[in-house]
Coordinates of C-alpha atoms in Angstrom, one line a residue:
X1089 CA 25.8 -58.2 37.7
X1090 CA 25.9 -56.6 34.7
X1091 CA 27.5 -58.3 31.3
X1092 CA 31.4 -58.6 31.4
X1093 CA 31.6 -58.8 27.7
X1094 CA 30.4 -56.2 25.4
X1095 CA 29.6 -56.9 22.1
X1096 CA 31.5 -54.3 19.9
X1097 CA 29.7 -52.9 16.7
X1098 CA 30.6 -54.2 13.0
X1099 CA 32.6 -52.3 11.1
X1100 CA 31.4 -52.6 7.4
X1101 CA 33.1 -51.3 4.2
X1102 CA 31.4 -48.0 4.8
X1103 CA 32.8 -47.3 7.7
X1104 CA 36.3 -48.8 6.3
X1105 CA 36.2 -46.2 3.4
X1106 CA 34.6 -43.6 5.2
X1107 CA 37.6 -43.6 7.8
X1108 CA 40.6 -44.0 5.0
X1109 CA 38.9 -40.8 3.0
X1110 CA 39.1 -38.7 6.5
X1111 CA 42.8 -40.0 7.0
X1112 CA 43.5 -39.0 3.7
X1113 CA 41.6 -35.5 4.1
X1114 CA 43.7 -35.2 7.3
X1115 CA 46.8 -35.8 5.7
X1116 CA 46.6 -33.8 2.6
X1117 CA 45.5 -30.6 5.2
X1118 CA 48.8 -31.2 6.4
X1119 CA 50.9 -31.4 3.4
X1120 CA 49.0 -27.9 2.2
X1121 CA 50.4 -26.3 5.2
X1122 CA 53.8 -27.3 4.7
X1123 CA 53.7 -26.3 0.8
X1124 CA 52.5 -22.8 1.7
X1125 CA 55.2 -22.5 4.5
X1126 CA 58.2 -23.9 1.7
X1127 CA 56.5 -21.1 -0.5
X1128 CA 56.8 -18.2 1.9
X1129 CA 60.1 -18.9 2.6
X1130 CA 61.4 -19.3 -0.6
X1131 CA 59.7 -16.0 -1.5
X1132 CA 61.2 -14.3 1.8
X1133 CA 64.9 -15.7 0.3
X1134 CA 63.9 -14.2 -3.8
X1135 CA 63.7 -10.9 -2.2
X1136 CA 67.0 -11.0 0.1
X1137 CA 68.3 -12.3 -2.8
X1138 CA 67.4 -9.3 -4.8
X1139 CA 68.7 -6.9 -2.1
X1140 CA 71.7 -8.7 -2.2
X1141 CA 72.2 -8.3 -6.2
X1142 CA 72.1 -12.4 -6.7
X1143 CA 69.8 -12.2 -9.6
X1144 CA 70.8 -16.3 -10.2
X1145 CA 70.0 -17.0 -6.9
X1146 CA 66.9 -15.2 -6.6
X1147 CA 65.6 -16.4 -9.9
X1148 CA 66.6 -19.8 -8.7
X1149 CA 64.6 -19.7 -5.5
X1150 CA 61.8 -17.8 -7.5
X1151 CA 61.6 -21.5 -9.6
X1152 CA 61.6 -23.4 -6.5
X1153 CA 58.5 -21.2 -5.2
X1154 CA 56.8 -22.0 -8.6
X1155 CA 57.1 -25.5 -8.1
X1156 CA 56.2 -25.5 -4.7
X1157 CA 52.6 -23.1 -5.7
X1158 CA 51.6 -25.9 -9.1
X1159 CA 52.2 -28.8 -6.1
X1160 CA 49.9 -26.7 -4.0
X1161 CA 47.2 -26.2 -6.6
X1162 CA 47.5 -30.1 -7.3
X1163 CA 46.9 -30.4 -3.3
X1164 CA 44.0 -28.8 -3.5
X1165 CA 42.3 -30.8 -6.0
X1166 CA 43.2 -33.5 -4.3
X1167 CA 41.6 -32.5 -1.2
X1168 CA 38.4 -31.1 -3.2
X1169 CA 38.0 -35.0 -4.3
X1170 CA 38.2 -36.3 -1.1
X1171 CA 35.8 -33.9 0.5
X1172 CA 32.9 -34.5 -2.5
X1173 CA 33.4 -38.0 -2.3
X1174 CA 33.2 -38.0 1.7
X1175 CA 29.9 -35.6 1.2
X1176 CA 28.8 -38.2 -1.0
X1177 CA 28.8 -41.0 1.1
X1178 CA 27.2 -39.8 3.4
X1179 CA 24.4 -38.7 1.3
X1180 CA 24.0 -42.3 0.2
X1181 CA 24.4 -43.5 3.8
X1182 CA 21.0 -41.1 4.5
X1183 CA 19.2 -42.3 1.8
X1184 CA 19.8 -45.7 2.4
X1185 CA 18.2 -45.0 6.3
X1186 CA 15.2 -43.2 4.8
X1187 CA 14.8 -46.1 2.6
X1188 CA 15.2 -49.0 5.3
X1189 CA 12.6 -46.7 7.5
X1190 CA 10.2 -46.9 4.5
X1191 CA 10.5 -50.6 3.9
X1192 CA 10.1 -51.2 7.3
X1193 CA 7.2 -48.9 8.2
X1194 CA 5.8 -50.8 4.6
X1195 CA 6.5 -53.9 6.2
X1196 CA 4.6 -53.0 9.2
X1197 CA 1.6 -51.6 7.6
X1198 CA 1.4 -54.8 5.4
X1199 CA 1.6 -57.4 9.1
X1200 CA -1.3 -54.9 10.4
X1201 CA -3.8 -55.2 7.2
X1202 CA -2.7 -59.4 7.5
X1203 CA -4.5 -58.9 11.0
X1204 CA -7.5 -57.7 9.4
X1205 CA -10.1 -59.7 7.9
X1206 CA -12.4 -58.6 5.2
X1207 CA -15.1 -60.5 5.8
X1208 CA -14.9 -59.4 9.9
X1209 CA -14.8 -55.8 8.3
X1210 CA -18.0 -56.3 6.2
X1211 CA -19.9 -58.7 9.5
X1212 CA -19.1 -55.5 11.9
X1213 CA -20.9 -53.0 9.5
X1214 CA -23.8 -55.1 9.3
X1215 CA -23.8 -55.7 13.2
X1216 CA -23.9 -51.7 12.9
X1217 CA -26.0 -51.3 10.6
X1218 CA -28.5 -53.6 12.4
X1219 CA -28.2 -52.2 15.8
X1220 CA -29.1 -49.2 14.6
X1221 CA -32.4 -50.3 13.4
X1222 CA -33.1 -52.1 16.2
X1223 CA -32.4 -48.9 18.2
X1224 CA -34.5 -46.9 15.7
X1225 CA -37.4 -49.4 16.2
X1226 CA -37.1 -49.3 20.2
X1227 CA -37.8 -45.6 19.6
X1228 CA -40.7 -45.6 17.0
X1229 CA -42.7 -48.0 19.2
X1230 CA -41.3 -46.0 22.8
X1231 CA -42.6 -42.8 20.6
X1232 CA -46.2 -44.2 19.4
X1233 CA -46.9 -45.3 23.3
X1234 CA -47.0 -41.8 24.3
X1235 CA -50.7 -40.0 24.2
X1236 CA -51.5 -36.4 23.5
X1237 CA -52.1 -36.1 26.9
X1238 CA -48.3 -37.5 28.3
X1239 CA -46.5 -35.1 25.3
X1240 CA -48.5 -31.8 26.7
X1241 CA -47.0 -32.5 30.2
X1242 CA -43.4 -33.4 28.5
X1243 CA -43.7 -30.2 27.0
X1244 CA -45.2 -28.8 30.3
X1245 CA -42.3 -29.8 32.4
X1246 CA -39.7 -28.9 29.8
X1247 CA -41.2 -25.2 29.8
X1248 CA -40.7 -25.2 33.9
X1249 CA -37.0 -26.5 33.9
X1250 CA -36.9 -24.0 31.2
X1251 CA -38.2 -21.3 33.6
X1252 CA -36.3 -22.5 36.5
X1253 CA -32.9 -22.0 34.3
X1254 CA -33.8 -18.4 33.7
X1255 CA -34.4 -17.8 36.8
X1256 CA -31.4 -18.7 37.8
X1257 CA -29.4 -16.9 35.3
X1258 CA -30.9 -14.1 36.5
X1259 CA -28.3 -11.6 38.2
X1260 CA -28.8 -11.5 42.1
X1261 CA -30.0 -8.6 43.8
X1262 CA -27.4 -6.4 45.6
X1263 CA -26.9 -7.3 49.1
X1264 CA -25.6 -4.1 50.4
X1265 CA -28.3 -1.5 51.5
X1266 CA -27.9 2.4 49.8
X1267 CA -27.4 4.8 51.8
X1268 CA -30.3 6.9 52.9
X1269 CA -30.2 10.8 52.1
X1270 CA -30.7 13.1 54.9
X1271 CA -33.1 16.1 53.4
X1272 CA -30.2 18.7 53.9
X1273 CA -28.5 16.5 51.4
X1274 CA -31.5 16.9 48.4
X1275 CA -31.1 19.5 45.7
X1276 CA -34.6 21.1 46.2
X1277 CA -36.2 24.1 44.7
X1278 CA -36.3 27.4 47.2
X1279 CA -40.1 27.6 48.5
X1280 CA -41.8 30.8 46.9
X1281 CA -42.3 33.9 49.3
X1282 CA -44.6 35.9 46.7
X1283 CA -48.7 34.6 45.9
X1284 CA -49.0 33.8 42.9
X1285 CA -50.5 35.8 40.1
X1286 CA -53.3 34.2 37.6
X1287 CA -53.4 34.6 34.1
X1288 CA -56.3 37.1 34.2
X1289 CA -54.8 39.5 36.8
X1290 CA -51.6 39.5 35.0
X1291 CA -53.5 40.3 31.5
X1292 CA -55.4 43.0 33.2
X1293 CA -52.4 44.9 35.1
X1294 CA -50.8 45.0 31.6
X1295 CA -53.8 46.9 30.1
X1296 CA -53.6 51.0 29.5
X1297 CA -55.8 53.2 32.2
X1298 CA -57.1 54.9 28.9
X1299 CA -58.7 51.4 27.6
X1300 CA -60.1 50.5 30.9
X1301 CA -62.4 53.8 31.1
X1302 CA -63.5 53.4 27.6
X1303 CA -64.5 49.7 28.6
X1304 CA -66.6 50.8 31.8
X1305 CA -70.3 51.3 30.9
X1306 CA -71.6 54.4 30.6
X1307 CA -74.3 55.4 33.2
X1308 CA -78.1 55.8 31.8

């Protein structure tokens, strides 16, 4: 079962003021609507007045409106207090939660160094510090053992995984076979159906019947 009694919050002084000053605000909103209702009406009753020719009337319940607007302006002021100092409150109530956050994340960062010891700091580095030499010393001596010898096939065996990774970045051949061409399909040249004519011949045929008898020899 759950708990029967609840305990209810504390109200502080804040919260005290905080609530009068919104009462107040509350209050004074009310009393500014009453004022400008008084004023409208006693401005409706100046001008029946006038059309009525009761200038002592009208002037009368022109005075009573100008009461009623310096109340209103006073009203006003009033509520413009109330407001700042309601805006101010709760600018102080802010700042007063950003400051507890800060003095508690303060008091949280000082608990965590408290944890910390200095000299454990500066025994950790030097654990470190000497691991790391002993490590670098495991490796000098593991690095001397090796003979010229045992680093060419290192290097050997590091060229074939080297190799073998190529290889097998290598695209992979299509598996689909092309199609093959029938020769009706090829874009060949027509076969010739004239011989063909050598150089010589064709220089000759081109050569006048005049030149050719001067060219024959002349019989003895």
């Amino acid at each position: 079962m759950g708990n029967i009694f609840v305990k209810k919050p504390k109200i502080t002084d804040v919260d005290r003021a905080i609530l009068s000053l919104k009462t107040q605000r509350r209050k004074l909103g009310q009393y500014q609507q009453q004022l400008e209702a008084v004023i409208e009406a006693e401005k409706q009753a100046a001008r029946d007045l006038v059309r009525e020719k009761k200038k002592d009337c009208a002037l009368l319940a022109l005075k009573k409106k100008k009461v009623q607007e310096e109340l209103l302006q006073k009203v006003d002021a009033w509520l413009l207090n109330v407001e700042k100092q309601l805006a101010d409150i709760e600018l102080a109530s802010k700042q007063k939660a950003v400051f507890d956050s800060l003095k508690a994340g303060n008091s949280a960062i000082k608990a965590m160094q408290s944890e910390i010891n200095l000299d454990d700091v500066q025994k950790l580095m030097d654990d470190s510090a000497e691991a790391k030499a002993y490590q670098d010393e495991i490796n000098a001596i593991l690095g001397e053992q090796l003979t010229a010898e045992d680093e060419e096939e290192v290097l050997a065996e590091f060229e074939n995984l080297e190799a073998q990774l190529t290889i097998q970045d290598l695209p992979e051949a299509p598996a689909q076979v092309l199609p093959q061409q029938k020769p009706e399909d090829l874009d060949l040249p027509d076969v010739p159906t004239k011989a063909p004519v050598s150089s010589s011949a064709s220089a000759e045929s081109e050569v006048p019947e005049g030149r050719k008898v001067m060219e024959e020899p002349l019989v003895a």
